[in-house]
mmCIF file of C-alpha atoms in Angstrom:
data_model
loop_
_atom_site.group_PDB
_atom_site.id
_atom_site.type_symbol
_atom_site.label_atom_id
_atom_site.label_comp_id
_atom_site.label_asym_id
_atom_site.label_seq_id
_atom_site.Cartn_x
_atom_site.Cartn_y
_atom_site.Cartn_z
ATOM 1 C CA VAL A 1 105.053 87.207 89.606
ATOM 2 C CA THR A 2 104.881 90.068 92.124
ATOM 3 C CA LEU A 3 107.998 91.398 93.836
ATOM 4 C CA ASN A 4 107.769 92.600 97.464
ATOM 5 C CA LEU A 5 110.642 94.982 98.165
ATOM 6 C CA PRO A 6 111.903 95.913 101.648
ATOM 7 C CA GLN A 7 112.443 99.517 102.701
ATOM 8 C CA GLY A 8 115.415 101.072 100.898
ATOM 9 C CA LEU A 9 114.712 99.194 97.669
ATOM 10 C CA GLY A 10 112.110 100.318 95.145
ATOM 11 C CA SER A 11 110.802 99.635 91.671
ATOM 12 C CA SER A 12 112.605 101.550 88.940
ATOM 13 C CA TYR A 13 109.383 102.196 87.066
ATOM 14 C CA SER A 14 105.765 102.606 88.094
ATOM 15 C CA ASN A 15 104.155 99.175 88.579
ATOM 16 C CA ASN A 16 107.452 97.495 87.710
ATOM 17 C CA ASN A 17 107.100 95.119 90.652
ATOM 18 C CA ARG A 18 104.669 92.888 88.724
ATOM 19 C CA VAL A 19 105.475 90.822 85.628
ATOM 20 C CA TRP A 20 102.991 88.801 83.609
ATOM 21 C CA VAL A 21 104.605 85.557 82.503
ATOM 22 C CA GLY A 22 101.776 84.196 80.372
ATOM 23 C CA ARG A 23 101.066 80.556 79.706
ATOM 24 C CA LEU A 24 103.576 77.886 80.699
ATOM 25 C CA THR A 25 103.256 74.321 79.483
ATOM 26 C CA LYS A 26 104.620 71.341 81.403
ATOM 27 C CA GLY A 27 108.437 71.511 81.598
ATOM 28 C CA GLU A 28 108.558 75.031 80.130
ATOM 29 C CA SER A 29 110.286 77.950 81.860
ATOM 30 C CA LYS A 30 110.508 81.684 81.289
ATOM 31 C CA GLU A 31 112.914 84.263 82.620
ATOM 32 C CA VAL A 32 111.587 87.236 84.574
ATOM 33 C CA ILE A 33 113.612 90.432 85.055
ATOM 34 C CA PHE A 34 112.936 93.145 87.619
ATOM 35 C CA PHE A 35 114.739 96.477 87.787
ATOM 36 C CA VAL A 36 115.315 97.773 91.309
ATOM 37 C CA ASP A 37 116.405 101.217 92.532
ATOM 38 C CA ILE A 38 118.573 101.328 95.642
ATOM 39 C CA ASP A 39 118.340 104.333 98.002
ATOM 40 C CA GLU A 40 121.574 106.342 98.146
ATOM 41 C CA ASN A 41 122.072 106.015 101.889
ATOM 42 C CA ILE A 42 121.078 102.372 102.288
ATOM 43 C CA SER A 43 123.377 100.288 104.466
ATOM 44 C CA GLN A 44 125.354 97.428 103.026
ATOM 45 C CA LYS A 45 123.784 94.101 103.906
ATOM 46 C CA LEU A 46 121.970 91.067 102.620
ATOM 47 C CA PHE A 47 118.251 91.753 102.093
ATOM 48 C CA ASP A 48 115.521 89.146 101.793
ATOM 49 C CA VAL A 49 113.371 90.057 98.823
ATOM 50 C CA GLY A 50 110.037 88.279 98.660
ATOM 51 C CA TYR A 51 108.057 87.418 95.591
ATOM 52 C CA ASN A 52 104.704 85.745 94.976
ATOM 53 C CA PHE A 53 103.714 83.379 92.177
ATOM 54 C CA GLU A 54 100.030 83.576 91.371
ATOM 55 C CA TYR A 55 98.764 81.171 88.747
ATOM 56 C CA LEU A 56 95.836 79.116 87.499
ATOM 57 C CA ASP A 57 95.867 75.489 86.423
ATOM 58 C CA LEU A 58 93.914 74.131 83.451
ATOM 59 C CA ASP A 59 90.799 73.727 85.648
ATOM 60 C CA ASP A 60 90.957 77.415 86.727
ATOM 61 C CA ASN A 61 92.082 76.549 90.256
ATOM 62 C CA SER A 62 94.017 79.493 91.735
ATOM 63 C CA TYR A 63 97.377 79.034 93.479
ATOM 64 C CA THR A 64 99.757 81.377 95.280
ATOM 65 C CA LYS A 65 103.295 80.513 96.332
ATOM 66 C CA LYS A 66 105.618 82.803 98.276
ATOM 67 C CA ARG A 67 109.395 82.642 97.951
ATOM 68 C CA MET A 68 112.403 84.664 99.135
ATOM 69 C CA ILE A 69 115.635 85.441 97.336
ATOM 70 C CA PRO A 70 118.774 87.038 98.791
ATOM 71 C CA PHE A 71 119.711 90.480 97.474
ATOM 72 C CA LEU A 72 123.169 91.765 98.445
ATOM 73 C CA VAL A 73 123.809 95.508 98.631
ATOM 74 C CA LYS A 74 127.571 95.858 98.421
ATOM 75 C CA PRO A 75 129.573 98.613 100.123
ATOM 76 C CA ARG A 76 130.438 101.715 98.116
ATOM 77 C CA PRO A 77 131.870 105.168 98.583
ATOM 78 C CA TYR A 78 129.487 108.093 98.878
ATOM 79 C CA LEU A 79 130.962 111.563 98.514
ATOM 80 C CA GLU A 80 129.245 114.745 99.598
ATOM 81 C CA VAL A 81 130.133 118.408 99.952
ATOM 82 C CA VAL A 82 130.570 119.244 103.638
ATOM 83 C CA SER A 83 131.318 122.935 103.189
ATOM 84 C CA SER A 84 132.440 125.530 100.691
ATOM 85 C CA LEU A 85 134.013 128.905 101.332
ATOM 86 C CA GLY A 86 134.919 131.710 99.006
ATOM 87 C CA SER A 87 134.233 135.415 98.742
ATOM 88 C CA GLY A 88 135.942 138.445 97.295
ATOM 89 C CA LYS A 89 135.707 141.847 95.689
ATOM 90 C CA THR A 90 135.408 142.730 92.027
ATOM 91 C CA GLY A 91 138.731 142.546 90.215
ATOM 92 C CA ASP A 92 140.274 140.228 92.856
ATOM 93 C CA THR A 93 141.520 136.685 92.513
ATOM 94 C CA VAL A 94 140.251 134.653 95.468
ATOM 95 C CA LYS A 95 140.454 131.074 96.713
ATOM 96 C CA LEU A 96 137.353 128.877 96.619
ATOM 97 C CA SER A 97 137.679 126.008 99.089
ATOM 98 C CA VAL A 98 135.432 122.931 98.851
ATOM 99 C CA VAL A 99 135.516 120.223 101.548
ATOM 100 C CA ILE A 100 134.399 116.741 100.453
ATOM 101 C CA LYS A 101 133.690 113.851 102.838
ATOM 102 C CA ASN A 102 133.381 110.135 102.125
ATOM 103 C CA THR A 103 130.256 109.140 104.072
ATOM 104 C CA GLY A 104 130.119 105.723 102.400
ATOM 105 C CA SER A 105 131.380 102.389 103.660
ATOM 106 C CA GLU A 106 134.175 101.860 101.126
ATOM 107 C CA SER A 107 137.292 103.774 100.103
ATOM 108 C CA ALA A 108 136.994 106.192 97.185
ATOM 109 C CA GLU A 109 139.995 106.174 94.877
ATOM 110 C CA SER A 110 141.068 108.899 92.439
ATOM 111 C CA VAL A 111 138.663 111.525 93.792
ATOM 112 C CA ASP A 112 138.490 114.497 91.438
ATOM 113 C CA ILE A 113 136.336 117.638 91.637
ATOM 114 C CA ARG A 114 135.416 119.734 88.616
ATOM 115 C CA VAL A 115 133.733 123.154 88.691
ATOM 116 C CA ILE A 116 131.167 123.905 85.994
ATOM 117 C CA LYS A 117 130.745 127.652 85.391
ATOM 118 C CA GLN A 118 127.997 129.204 83.296
ATOM 119 C CA ASN A 119 129.178 131.673 80.642
ATOM 120 C CA SER A 120 127.056 134.434 82.177
ATOM 121 C CA GLN A 121 128.759 134.163 85.578
ATOM 122 C CA PRO A 122 131.190 137.095 86.138
ATOM 123 C CA PHE A 123 134.407 135.263 86.944
ATOM 124 C CA GLU A 124 137.116 133.146 85.382
ATOM 125 C CA LEU A 125 138.685 129.873 86.433
ATOM 126 C CA ASP A 126 142.085 129.068 84.929
ATOM 127 C CA VAL A 127 141.979 125.543 86.374
ATOM 128 C CA ARG A 128 138.537 123.963 86.683
ATOM 129 C CA SER A 129 139.416 120.685 88.384
ATOM 130 C CA ASP A 130 141.346 119.588 91.456
ATOM 131 C CA TYR A 131 142.562 116.109 92.315
ATOM 132 C CA ILE A 132 142.115 114.980 95.926
ATOM 133 C CA GLY A 133 143.218 111.349 95.702
ATOM 134 C CA GLU A 134 141.927 108.573 97.973
ATOM 135 C CA LEU A 135 139.371 109.124 100.732
ATOM 136 C CA GLU A 136 138.748 106.428 103.306
ATOM 137 C CA PRO A 137 135.268 106.150 104.887
ATOM 138 C CA GLY A 138 134.761 109.149 107.198
ATOM 139 C CA GLU A 139 137.764 111.002 105.748
ATOM 140 C CA GLU A 140 137.590 114.537 104.307
ATOM 141 C CA GLY A 141 139.532 116.146 101.485
ATOM 142 C CA VAL A 142 139.842 119.739 100.313
ATOM 143 C CA ALA A 143 139.811 121.107 96.774
ATOM 144 C CA ILE A 144 140.980 124.681 96.204
ATOM 145 C CA PHE A 145 140.270 126.745 93.116
ATOM 146 C CA ASP A 146 141.609 130.178 92.124
ATOM 147 C CA VAL A 147 138.706 132.348 90.974
ATOM 148 C CA LYS A 148 139.247 135.708 89.238
ATOM 149 C CA ILE A 149 136.225 137.953 89.768
ATOM 150 C CA ASN A 150 135.436 140.268 86.848
ATOM 151 C CA SER A 151 135.487 144.015 87.529
ATOM 152 C CA ASP A 152 131.853 144.340 86.381
ATOM 153 C CA ALA A 153 130.553 141.596 88.727
ATOM 154 C CA GLU A 154 127.415 142.345 90.705
ATOM 155 C CA ILE A 155 127.496 142.003 94.473
ATOM 156 C CA LYS A 156 125.591 138.783 95.129
ATOM 157 C CA GLU A 157 126.035 135.120 95.904
ATOM 158 C CA HIS A 158 126.787 132.877 92.931
ATOM 159 C CA ASP A 159 126.131 129.148 92.821
ATOM 160 C CA LEU A 160 128.521 126.838 91.013
ATOM 161 C CA LYS A 161 127.867 123.307 89.898
ATOM 162 C CA LEU A 162 130.396 120.685 90.990
ATOM 163 C CA ILE A 163 130.949 117.287 89.473
ATOM 164 C CA ILE A 164 132.726 114.899 91.820
ATOM 165 C CA ARG A 165 134.150 111.731 90.322
ATOM 166 C CA SER A 166 135.733 108.746 92.037
ATOM 167 C CA LYS A 167 136.555 105.107 91.519
ATOM 168 C CA GLY A 168 135.514 102.352 93.906
ATOM 169 C CA ASP A 169 137.965 100.481 96.129
ATOM 170 C CA SER A 170 139.988 98.256 93.787
ATOM 171 C CA ASP A 171 141.235 96.216 96.772
ATOM 172 C CA GLU A 172 137.602 95.152 97.284
ATOM 173 C CA GLY A 173 137.076 94.451 93.568
ATOM 174 C CA ASP A 174 134.996 97.587 92.992
ATOM 175 C CA ASP A 175 136.046 99.042 89.633
ATOM 176 C CA ASN A 176 132.901 101.171 89.256
ATOM 177 C CA ILE A 177 133.163 104.895 88.517
ATOM 178 C CA TYR A 178 130.910 107.022 90.732
ATOM 179 C CA THR A 179 129.852 110.566 89.849
ATOM 180 C CA TYR A 180 128.026 113.093 92.013
ATOM 181 C CA ASN A 181 126.570 116.493 91.071
#
């Protein structure tokens, strides 16, 4: 069985779009499982996924049959950092502002942002997470962190890792937890 995936859908593993079933006797059946990766920015819709059966009968006659199955990509929130702003002098406590936008097609509930700081970075964060709440599609939210810059900090730009966590829209039956780095 060979799976033919449309654009936006791909095999999870190399050559994972082909499965060898083996011998089937009359009336016998076997289950075939494919793992599919879905592109992050794919639109929600019903896709037609094609697959081919290629087989031989007992007389070594070759056959090919093509079939289609529906594959539904459901809506989901997708959160991304739109902008971040923060700068200061050594010894100061400054505000770091991070703007998050829901570019998905479903509401994001319980949006929370957490800052991950490396031990070698020359500043301190008393509170490392900020709760934004619910973000509708197209809506933005702001997280603000107080950052104390050490007096021995070098003058340069520092990158921080953010972990953004949200829950899907429970009104739509989406109880998945989504995380973004």
